[in-house]
XYZ file of C-alpha atoms in Angstrom:
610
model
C 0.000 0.000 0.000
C 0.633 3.275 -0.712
C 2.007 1.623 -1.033
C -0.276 -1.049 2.384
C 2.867 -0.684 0.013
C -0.936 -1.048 0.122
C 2.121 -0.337 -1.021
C 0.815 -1.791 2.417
C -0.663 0.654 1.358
C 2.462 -0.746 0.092
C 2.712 -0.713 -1.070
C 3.410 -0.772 -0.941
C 6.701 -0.598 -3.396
C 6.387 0.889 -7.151
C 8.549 -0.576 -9.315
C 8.124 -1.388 -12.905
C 9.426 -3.582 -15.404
C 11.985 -4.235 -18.019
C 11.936 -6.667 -20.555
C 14.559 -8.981 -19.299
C 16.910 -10.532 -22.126
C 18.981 -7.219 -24.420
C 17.034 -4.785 -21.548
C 14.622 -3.620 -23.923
C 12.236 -1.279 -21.787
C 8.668 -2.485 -21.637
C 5.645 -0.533 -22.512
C 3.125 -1.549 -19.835
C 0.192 -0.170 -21.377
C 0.116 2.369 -18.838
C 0.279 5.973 -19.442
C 0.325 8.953 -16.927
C -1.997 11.165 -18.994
C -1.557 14.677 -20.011
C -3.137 15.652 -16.572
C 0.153 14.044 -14.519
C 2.173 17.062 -15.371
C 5.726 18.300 -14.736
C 6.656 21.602 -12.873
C 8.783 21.940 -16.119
C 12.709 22.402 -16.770
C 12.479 25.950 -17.616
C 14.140 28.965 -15.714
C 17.682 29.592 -14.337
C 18.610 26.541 -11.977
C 19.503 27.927 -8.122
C 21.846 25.413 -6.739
C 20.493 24.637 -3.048
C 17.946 25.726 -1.359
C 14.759 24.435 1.002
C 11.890 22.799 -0.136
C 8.834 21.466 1.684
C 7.052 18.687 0.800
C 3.311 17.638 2.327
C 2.320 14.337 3.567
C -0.974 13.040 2.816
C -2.892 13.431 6.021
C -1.709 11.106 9.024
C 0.381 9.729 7.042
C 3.916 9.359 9.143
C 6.532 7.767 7.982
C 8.232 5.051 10.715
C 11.127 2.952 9.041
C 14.209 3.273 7.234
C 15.870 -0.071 7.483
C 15.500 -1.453 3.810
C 13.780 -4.807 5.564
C 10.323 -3.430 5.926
C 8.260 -5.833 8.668
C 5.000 -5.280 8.972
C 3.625 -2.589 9.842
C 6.314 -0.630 8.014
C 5.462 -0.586 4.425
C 3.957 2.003 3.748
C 5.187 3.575 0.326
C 5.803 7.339 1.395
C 8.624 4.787 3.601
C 10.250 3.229 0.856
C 10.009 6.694 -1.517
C 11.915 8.459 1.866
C 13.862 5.661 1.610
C 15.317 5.178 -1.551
C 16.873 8.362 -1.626
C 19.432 7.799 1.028
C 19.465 3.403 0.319
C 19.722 3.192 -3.165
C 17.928 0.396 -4.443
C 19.572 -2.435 -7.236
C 16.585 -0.895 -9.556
C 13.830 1.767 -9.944
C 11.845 2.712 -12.220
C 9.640 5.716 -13.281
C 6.433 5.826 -15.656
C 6.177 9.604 -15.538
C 6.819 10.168 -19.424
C 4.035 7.515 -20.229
C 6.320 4.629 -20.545
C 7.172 2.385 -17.857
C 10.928 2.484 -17.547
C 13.855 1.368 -15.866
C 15.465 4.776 -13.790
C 18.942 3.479 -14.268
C 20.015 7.055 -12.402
C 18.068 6.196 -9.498
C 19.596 2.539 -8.922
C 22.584 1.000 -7.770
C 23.190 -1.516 -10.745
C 23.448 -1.527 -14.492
C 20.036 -3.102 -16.496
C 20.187 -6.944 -15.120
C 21.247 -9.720 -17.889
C 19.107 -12.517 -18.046
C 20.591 -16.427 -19.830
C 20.408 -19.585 -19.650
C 16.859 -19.510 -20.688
C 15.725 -16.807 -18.069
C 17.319 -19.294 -15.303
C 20.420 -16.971 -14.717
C 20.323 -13.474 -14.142
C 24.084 -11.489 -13.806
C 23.963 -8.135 -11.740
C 26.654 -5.634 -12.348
C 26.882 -2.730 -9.690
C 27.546 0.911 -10.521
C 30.559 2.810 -8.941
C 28.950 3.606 -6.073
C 30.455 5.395 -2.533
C 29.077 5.016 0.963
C 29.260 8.394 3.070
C 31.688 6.336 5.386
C 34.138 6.357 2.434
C 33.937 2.356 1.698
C 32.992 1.343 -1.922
C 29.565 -0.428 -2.389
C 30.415 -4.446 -3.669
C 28.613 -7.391 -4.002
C 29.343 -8.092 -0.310
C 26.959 -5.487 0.610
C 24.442 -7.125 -1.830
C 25.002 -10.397 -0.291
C 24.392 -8.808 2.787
C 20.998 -7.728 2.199
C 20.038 -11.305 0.562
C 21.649 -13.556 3.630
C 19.260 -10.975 6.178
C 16.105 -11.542 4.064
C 16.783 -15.172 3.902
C 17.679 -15.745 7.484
C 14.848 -13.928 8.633
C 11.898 -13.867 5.576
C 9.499 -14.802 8.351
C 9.400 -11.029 9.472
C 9.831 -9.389 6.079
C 7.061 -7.895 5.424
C 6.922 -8.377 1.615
C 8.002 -12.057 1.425
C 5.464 -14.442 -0.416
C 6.422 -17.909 0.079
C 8.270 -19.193 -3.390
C 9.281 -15.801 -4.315
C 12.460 -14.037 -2.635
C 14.677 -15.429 -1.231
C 13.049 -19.067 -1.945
C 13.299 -18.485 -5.815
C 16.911 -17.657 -5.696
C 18.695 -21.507 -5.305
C 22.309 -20.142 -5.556
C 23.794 -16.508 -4.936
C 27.470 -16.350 -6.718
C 29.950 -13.403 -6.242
C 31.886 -13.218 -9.565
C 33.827 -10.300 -8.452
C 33.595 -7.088 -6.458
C 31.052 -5.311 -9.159
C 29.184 -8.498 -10.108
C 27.148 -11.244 -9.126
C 25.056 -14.148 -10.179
C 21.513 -15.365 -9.370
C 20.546 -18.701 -10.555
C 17.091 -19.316 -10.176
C 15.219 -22.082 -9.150
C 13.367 -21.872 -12.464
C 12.799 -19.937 -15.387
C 10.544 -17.027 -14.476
C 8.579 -14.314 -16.222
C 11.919 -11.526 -17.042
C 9.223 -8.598 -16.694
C 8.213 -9.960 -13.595
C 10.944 -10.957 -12.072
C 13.238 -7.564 -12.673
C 10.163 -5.583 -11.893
C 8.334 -7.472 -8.257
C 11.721 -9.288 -7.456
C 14.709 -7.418 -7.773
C 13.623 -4.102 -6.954
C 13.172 -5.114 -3.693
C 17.142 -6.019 -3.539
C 18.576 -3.346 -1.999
C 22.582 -2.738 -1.237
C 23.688 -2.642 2.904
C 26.293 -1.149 4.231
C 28.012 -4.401 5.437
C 31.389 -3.118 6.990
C 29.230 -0.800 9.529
C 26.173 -3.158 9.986
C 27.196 -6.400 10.330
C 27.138 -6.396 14.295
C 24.955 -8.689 16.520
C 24.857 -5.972 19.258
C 25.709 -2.351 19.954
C 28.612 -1.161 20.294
C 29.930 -4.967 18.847
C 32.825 -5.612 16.239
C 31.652 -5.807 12.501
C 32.201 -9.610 11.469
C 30.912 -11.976 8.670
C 27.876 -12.919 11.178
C 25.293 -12.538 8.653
C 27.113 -15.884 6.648
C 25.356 -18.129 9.198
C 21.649 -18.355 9.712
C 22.261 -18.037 13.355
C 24.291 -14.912 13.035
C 21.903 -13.078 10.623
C 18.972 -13.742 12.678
C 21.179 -11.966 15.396
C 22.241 -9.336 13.055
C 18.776 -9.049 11.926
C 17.057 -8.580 14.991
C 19.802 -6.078 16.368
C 19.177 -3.994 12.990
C 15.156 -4.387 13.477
C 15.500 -2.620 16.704
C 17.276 0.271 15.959
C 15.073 0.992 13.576
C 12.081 1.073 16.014
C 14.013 4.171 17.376
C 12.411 6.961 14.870
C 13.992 9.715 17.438
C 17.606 8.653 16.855
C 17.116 8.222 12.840
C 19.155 11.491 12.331
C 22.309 10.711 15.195
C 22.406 6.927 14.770
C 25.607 6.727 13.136
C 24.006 3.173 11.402
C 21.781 5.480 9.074
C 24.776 7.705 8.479
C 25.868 5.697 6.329
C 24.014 6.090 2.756
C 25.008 5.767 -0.841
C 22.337 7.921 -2.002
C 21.664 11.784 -2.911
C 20.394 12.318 0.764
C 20.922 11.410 4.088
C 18.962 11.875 7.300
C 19.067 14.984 8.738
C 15.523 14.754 11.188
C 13.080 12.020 11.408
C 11.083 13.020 14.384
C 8.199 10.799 16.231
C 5.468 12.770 14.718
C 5.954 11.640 11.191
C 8.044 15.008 9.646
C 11.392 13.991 8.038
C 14.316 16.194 6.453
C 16.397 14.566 4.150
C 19.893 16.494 3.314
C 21.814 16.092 0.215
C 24.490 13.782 0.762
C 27.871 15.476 0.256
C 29.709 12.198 0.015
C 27.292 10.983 -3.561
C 29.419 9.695 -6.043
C 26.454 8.912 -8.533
C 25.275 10.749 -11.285
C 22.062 11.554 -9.807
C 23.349 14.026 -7.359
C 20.538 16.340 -5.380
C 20.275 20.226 -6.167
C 18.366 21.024 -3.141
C 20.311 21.296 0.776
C 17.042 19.919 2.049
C 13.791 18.640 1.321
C 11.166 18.477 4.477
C 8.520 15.872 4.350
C 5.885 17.765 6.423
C 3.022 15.179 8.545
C -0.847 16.563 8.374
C -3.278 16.023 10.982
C -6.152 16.550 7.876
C -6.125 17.244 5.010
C -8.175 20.904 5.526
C -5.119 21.442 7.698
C -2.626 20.914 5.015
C -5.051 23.089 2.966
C -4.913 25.879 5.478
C -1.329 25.647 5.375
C -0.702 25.162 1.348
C -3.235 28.681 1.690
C -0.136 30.598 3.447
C 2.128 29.604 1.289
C 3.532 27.074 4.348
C 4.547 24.381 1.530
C 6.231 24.334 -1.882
C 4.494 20.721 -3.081
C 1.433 20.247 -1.438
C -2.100 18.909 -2.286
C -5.976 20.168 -2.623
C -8.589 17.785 -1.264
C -11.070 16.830 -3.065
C -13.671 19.120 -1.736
C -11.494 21.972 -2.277
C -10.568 21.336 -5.843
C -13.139 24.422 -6.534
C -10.103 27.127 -5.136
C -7.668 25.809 -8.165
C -7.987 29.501 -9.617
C -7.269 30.915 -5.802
C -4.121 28.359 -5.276
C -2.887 29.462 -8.658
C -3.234 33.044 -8.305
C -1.187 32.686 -4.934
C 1.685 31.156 -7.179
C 1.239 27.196 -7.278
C 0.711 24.970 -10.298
C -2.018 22.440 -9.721
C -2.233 19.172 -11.422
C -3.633 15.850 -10.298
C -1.067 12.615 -9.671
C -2.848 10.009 -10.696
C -1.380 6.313 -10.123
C -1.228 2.837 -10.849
C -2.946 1.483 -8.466
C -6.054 -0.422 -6.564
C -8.000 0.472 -3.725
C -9.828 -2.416 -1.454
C -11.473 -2.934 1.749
C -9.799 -6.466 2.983
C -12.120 -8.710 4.485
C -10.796 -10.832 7.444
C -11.555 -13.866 6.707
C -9.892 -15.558 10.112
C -11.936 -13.284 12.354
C -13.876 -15.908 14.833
C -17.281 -14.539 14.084
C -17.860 -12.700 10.371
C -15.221 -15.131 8.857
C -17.264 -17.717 7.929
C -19.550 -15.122 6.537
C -17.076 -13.616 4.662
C -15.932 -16.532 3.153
C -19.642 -16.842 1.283
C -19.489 -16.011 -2.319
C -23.072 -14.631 -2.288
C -21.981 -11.899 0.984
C -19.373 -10.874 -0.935
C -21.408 -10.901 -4.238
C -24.128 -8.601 -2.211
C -21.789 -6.117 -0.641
C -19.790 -5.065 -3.680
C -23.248 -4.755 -5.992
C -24.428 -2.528 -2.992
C -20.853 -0.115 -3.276
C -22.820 2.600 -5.851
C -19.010 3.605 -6.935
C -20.046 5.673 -9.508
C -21.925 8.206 -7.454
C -18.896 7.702 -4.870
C -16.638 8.797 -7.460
C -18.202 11.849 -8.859
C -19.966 13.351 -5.594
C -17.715 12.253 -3.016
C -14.374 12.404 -5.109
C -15.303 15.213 -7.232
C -14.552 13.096 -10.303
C -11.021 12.480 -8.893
C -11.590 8.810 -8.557
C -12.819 5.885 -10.743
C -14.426 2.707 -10.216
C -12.301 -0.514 -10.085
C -13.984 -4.037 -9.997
C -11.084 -5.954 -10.091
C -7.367 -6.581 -8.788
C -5.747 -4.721 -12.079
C -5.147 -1.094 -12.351
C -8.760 0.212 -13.416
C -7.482 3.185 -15.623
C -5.015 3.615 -17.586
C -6.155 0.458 -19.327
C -3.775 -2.194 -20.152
C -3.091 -5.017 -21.808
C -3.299 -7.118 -18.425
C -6.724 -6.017 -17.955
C -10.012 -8.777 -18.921
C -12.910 -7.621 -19.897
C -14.843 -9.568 -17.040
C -13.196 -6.976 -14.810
C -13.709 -4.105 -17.208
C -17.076 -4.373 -17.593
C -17.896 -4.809 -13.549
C -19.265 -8.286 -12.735
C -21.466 -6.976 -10.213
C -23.291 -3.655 -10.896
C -24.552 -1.473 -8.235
C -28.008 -3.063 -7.653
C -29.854 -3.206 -3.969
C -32.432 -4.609 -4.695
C -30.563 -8.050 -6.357
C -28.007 -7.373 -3.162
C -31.088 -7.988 -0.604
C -32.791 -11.021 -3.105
C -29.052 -12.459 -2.528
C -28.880 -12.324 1.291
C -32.780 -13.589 1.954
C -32.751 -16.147 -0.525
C -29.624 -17.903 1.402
C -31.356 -18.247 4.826
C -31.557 -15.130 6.416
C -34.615 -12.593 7.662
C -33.872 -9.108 7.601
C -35.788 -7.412 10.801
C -35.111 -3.470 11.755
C -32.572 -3.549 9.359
C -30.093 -6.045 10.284
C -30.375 -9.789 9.192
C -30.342 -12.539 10.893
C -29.636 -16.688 9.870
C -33.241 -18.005 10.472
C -32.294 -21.063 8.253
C -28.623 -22.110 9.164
C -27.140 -24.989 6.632
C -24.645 -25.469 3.552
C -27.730 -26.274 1.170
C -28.193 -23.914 -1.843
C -31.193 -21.922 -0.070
C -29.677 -21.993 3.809
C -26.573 -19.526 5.206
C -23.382 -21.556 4.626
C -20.932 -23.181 6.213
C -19.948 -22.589 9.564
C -22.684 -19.881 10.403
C -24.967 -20.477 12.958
C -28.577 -19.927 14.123
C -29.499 -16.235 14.809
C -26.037 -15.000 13.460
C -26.304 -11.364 12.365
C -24.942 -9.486 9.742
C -22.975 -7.031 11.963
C -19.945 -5.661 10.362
C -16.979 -3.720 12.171
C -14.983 -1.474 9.479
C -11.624 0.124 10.671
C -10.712 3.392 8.676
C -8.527 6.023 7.873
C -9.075 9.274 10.271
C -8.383 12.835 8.797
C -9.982 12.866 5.354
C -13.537 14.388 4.655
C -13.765 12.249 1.359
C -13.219 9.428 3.159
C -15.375 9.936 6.072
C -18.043 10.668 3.319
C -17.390 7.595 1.922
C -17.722 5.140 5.000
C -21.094 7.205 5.786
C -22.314 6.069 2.326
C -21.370 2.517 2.757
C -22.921 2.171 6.366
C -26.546 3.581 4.451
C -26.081 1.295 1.668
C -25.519 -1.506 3.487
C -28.339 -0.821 5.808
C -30.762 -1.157 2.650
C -29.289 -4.930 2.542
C -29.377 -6.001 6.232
C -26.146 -5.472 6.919
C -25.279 -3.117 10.107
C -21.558 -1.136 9.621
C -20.206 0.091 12.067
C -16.971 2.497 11.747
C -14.338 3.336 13.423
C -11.619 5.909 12.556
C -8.182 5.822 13.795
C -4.374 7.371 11.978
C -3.616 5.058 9.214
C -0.482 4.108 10.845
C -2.884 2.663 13.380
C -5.115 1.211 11.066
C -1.893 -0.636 9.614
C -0.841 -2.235 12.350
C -4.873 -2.849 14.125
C -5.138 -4.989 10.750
C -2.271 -7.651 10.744
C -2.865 -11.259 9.270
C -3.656 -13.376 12.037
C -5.310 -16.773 12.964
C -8.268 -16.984 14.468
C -7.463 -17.709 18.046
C -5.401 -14.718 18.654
C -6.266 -11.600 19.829
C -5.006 -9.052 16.952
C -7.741 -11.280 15.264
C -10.442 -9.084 16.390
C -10.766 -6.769 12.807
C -13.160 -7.620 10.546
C -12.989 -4.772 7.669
C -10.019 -2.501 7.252
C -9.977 0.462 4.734
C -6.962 2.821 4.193
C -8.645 5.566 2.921
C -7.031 8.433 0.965
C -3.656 6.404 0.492
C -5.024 3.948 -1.675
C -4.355 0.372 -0.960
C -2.242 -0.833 -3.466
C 0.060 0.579 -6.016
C 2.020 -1.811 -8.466
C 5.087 -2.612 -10.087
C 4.486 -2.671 -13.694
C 3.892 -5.514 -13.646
C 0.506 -5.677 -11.347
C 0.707 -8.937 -10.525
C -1.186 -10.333 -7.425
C 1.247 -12.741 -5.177
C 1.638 -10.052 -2.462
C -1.629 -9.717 -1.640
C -3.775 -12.512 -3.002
C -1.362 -15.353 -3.244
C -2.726 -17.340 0.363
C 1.096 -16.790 1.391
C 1.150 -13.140 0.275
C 3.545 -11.043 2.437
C 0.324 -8.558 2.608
C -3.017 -11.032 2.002
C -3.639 -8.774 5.228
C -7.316 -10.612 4.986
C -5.765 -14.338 4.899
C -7.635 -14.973 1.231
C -6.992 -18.934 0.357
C -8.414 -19.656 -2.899
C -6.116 -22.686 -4.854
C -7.384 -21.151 -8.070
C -6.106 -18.172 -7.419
C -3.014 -19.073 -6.377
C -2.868 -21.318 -9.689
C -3.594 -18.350 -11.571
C -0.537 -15.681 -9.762
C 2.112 -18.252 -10.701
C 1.311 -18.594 -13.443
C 1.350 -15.002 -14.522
C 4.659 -14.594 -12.669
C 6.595 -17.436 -14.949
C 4.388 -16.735 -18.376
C 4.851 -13.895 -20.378
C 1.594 -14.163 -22.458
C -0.726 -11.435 -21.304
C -3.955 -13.966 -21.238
C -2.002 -15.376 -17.526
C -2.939 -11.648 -16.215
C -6.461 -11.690 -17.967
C -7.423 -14.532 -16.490
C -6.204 -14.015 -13.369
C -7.798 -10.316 -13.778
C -11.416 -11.890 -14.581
C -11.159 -14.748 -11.720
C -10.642 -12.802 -8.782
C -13.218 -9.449 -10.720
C -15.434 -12.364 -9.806
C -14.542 -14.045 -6.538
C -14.343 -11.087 -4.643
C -11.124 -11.918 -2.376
C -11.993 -8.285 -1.123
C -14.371 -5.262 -1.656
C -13.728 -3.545 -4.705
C -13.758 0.745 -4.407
C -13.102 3.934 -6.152
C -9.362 3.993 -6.701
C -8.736 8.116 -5.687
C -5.860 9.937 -7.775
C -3.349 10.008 -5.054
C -3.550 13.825 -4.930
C -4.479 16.640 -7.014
C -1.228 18.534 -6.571
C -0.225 22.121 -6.216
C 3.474 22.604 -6.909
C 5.117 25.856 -6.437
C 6.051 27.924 -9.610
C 9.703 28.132 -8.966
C 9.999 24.659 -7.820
C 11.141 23.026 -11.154
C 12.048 19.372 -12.314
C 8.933 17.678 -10.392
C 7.379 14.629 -12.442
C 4.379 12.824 -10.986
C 4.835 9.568 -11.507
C 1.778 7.287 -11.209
C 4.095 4.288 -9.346
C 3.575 7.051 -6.379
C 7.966 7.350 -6.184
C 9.438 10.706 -6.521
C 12.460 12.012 -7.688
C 13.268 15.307 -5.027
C 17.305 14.750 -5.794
C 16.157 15.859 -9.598
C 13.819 19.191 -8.039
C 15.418 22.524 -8.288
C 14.496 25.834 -7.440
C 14.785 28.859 -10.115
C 15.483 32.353 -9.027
């Protein structure tokens, strides 16, 4: 997510893809529109200089360690992040065209033989602040942590990485061999694989304990568990981000100058860059909202140079422009969902009823959501591949919407499976697995009382969740809601089994920051695969998981169609308006800004003209 990195909001990450074998760059079908916009490249560059940069509201960023666990992986993390630990790839789809940033990685375009079983990494020149070259070492590094300890990584999916990678081979100080455990999907693999690969500083990190001597620990599984866990927990320690001589220690344009409790970070350029993607700014200030009509008050004063208009406010473009701020919207390649939980101990076995799910997504009116609530700065998505721009990877199941907004057929659904609807709210009045009784597992005088944990600080969504909880109503299902700071919401809405007690969440939405953005490639093994890193729900569905490998080792576009139409269908979650992640308003002077629609951003590339 945003990404829980979706991206999550994960993403959430955002990579894309390249095309594997002679590194031809691959078109994803995606393209960021006319309306992404660029702050442009005219004017006379001023070297240096302060910008400020506004967080979407309660959004605060809380990790830096390039291990995200969960909890931690949110994508305004890894964007904050990649510009001080540079990355082996990223990519940028700001032009259109999904592309490999070469600049903005550590390692040349990866070399793929032996029939896409072999892939041979060469690193850049690259400098750590602390003087030491980056090497393969400090690759290995990173791999031997994630392997040792993939059970807390966040974004490991079992059978992906580490477990895909059967032998790691240093072939000198620059280069470096993966041989795979089979042939895999080049676009796929460069895109949701390696970009998670991500050079360490071994010669200051490798230590089991403070204050301990730098060894080759992390070469035993014993000793990077150690290493792992000592790392882990400095990084819990937001307040010492910008003294910790650990995080000191970066090969990118920036480095940490403040990372406070409260979410606002300053990143300063890094002196000690070697790269050719050196910053022009002395600082860029990540700056934490409350709400977004506070961010608006402040964007008003001329308190930030990139900041954002909420939806509601989108009718004072003229005023924000007059007062010296281009606005454009950033859209992005993305999904938004509401996760069910299908291991909670008493709506699970509801949730895991085709014809629930089938009646609560035909009663989410998205449309109207879109154009009241959003102001036309969202549209409907029905399925788990980027809605808009379309794309080759896109079925038309999913395009057309398998389930239109229809009450009426919503209720038919939920009475004519065994249940009475009385004051609203139904009940199981015929409990049973027949074709005309509730389903499995529910019992006698079970009611259709849903819990929904959301995102705090955001009108639009707030408007949103009061929608739902009417429309709902109509069907006999009671919503309740409960708002909390999407950190919070993060970490109140773990995977879990049903006998423990951070169980408890039924529905989790993450409002404003979107819960998904992709790689390129938009692939589902992360958070539909039953051993996703981020299936925060716990969706099992064999077919499904049948269906993500095999769009992660085939390279014909019907593997993501079909995957695409199955789960349009099966509902693994509720489908909802995917929001452009902000309609922007970027200072005049402040020059060199892209929007790309993976949600990453460039700041070492901004520049400020006199």
């Amino acid at each position: 997510m945003k990404r829980p990195s979706p991206s999550f909001p994960a993403a959430a990450r955002t990579p894309l893809a390249v095309l594997g074998v002679g590194a031809a760059l691959l078109v994803a079908g995606c393209s960021s529109g006319s309306g992404q916009g660029s702050s442009g490249s005219g004017g006379t560059p001023q070297q240096g200089g302060a910008v400020t940069f506004a967080l979407p509201p309660n959004a605060t960023p809380n990790w830096i360690f390039p291990l995200g666990t969960p909890g931690h992986l949110a994508g305004y993390n890894s964007a904050i992040r990649q510009n001080v630990f540079l990355p082996l790839y990223a990519y940028n789809g700001s032009s259109g065209t999904v592309a490999l940033d070469e600049k903005a990685g550590a390692a040349k375009t990866p070399v793929y033989s032996n029939g896409g079983k072999t892939v041979t990494i060469t690193l850049k020149d690259g400098t750590w602040a602390n003087g030491q070259k980056v090497t393969t070492r400090d690759v290995e590094f990173w791999f031997n942590l994630a392997k040792a300890n993939k059970d807390q990584w966040g974004n490991y999916s079992k059978g992906d990485l580490p477990d895909n990678v059967a032998k790691f081979t240093t072939v000198d100080d620059k280069t470096f061999k993966l041989d795979l455990t089979k042939a895999y999907n080049p676009d796929w693999f460069t895109a949701n694989q390696l970009t998670y690969i991500t050079p360490m500083p071994q010669s200051a990190w490798d230590v089991e304990a403070a204050g301990g001597k730098v060894g080759d620990y992390d070469r035993t599984t014993d000793g990077a568990k150690k290493v792992f866990k000592y790392l882990i927990g400095e990084a819990g320690k937001l307040s010492e981000y910008a003294s910790n001589p650990l995080w000191k220690v970066a090969n990118g344009p920036f480095t940490v100058k403040e990372f406070t409790t409260t979410g606002q970070v300053t990143l300063a350029k890094n002196a000690k860059y070697t790269g050719d993607d050196a910053a022009h700014l002395d600082t860029v200030t990540f700056k934490p909202f409350t709400s977004a009509q506070a961010e608006l008050n402040v964007l008003r004063a001329g308190g930030v140079d990139y900041g954002y208009l909420p939806a509601l406010a989108t009718s004072q473009q003229k005023t924000i422009e007059n007062s010296g701020y281009q606005v454009k919207p950033w859209n992005g390649w993305a999904i938004t969902y509401i996760p069910y939980n299908f291991n909670n101990p008493e709506m699970g076995a509801v949730f895991k009823q085709l014809y629930i799910r089938q009646a609560v997504q035909m009663s989410i009116d998205q449309a109207t959501i879109s154009r009241v609530i959003w102001h036309d700065q969202a549209a409907p998505g029905y399925g788990p591949v980027p809605q808009q721009p379309v794309s080759k990877y896109l079925s038309q199941d999913q395009k057309n919407n398998p389930y239109p907004y229809d009450v009426n057929k919503a209720k038919a659904l939920i009475t004519s499976h065994g249940w009475t609807i009385a004051g609203n709210v139904a009940s199981c009045t015929k409990p049973g697995t027949g074709a005309d009784q509730c389903g499995a597992g529910i019992k006698a005088g079970t009611q259709l009382k849903f819990s929904l944990l959301t995102e705090s600080g955001s009108t639009e969504t707030d408007n949103t969740m009061q929608e739902l909880q009417s429309s709902l109503s109509k069907i006999g299902v009671a919503l309740s809601i409960k708002s909390e700071p999407l950190n919070s919401v993060l970490d109140h809405s773990p995977e879990c089994k049903p006998n423990q007690s951070t169980c408890s969440w039924q529905l989790s939405f993450f409002g404003t920051q979107g819960s998904w953005y992709f790689p390129a490639y938009p692939s589902g093994e992360q958070i539909f695969s039953t051993d996703g890193g981020t299936n925060l729900g716990s969706y099992s569905d064999p077919t499904a998981d049948k269906l993500v490998k095999e769009s992660t080792s085939s390279s014909d576009p019907q593997a993501m169609q079909q995957y695409s139409s199955y789960l349009a269908k099966q509902l693994p979650v509720i489908w909802m308006p995917n929001p452009a992640y902000q309609v922007s308003a970027i200072r005049n002077n402040l020059r060199g800004v892209v929007q790309d629609p993976l949600a990453t951003m460039q700041p070492q590339r901004w520049y400020l003209t006199k």
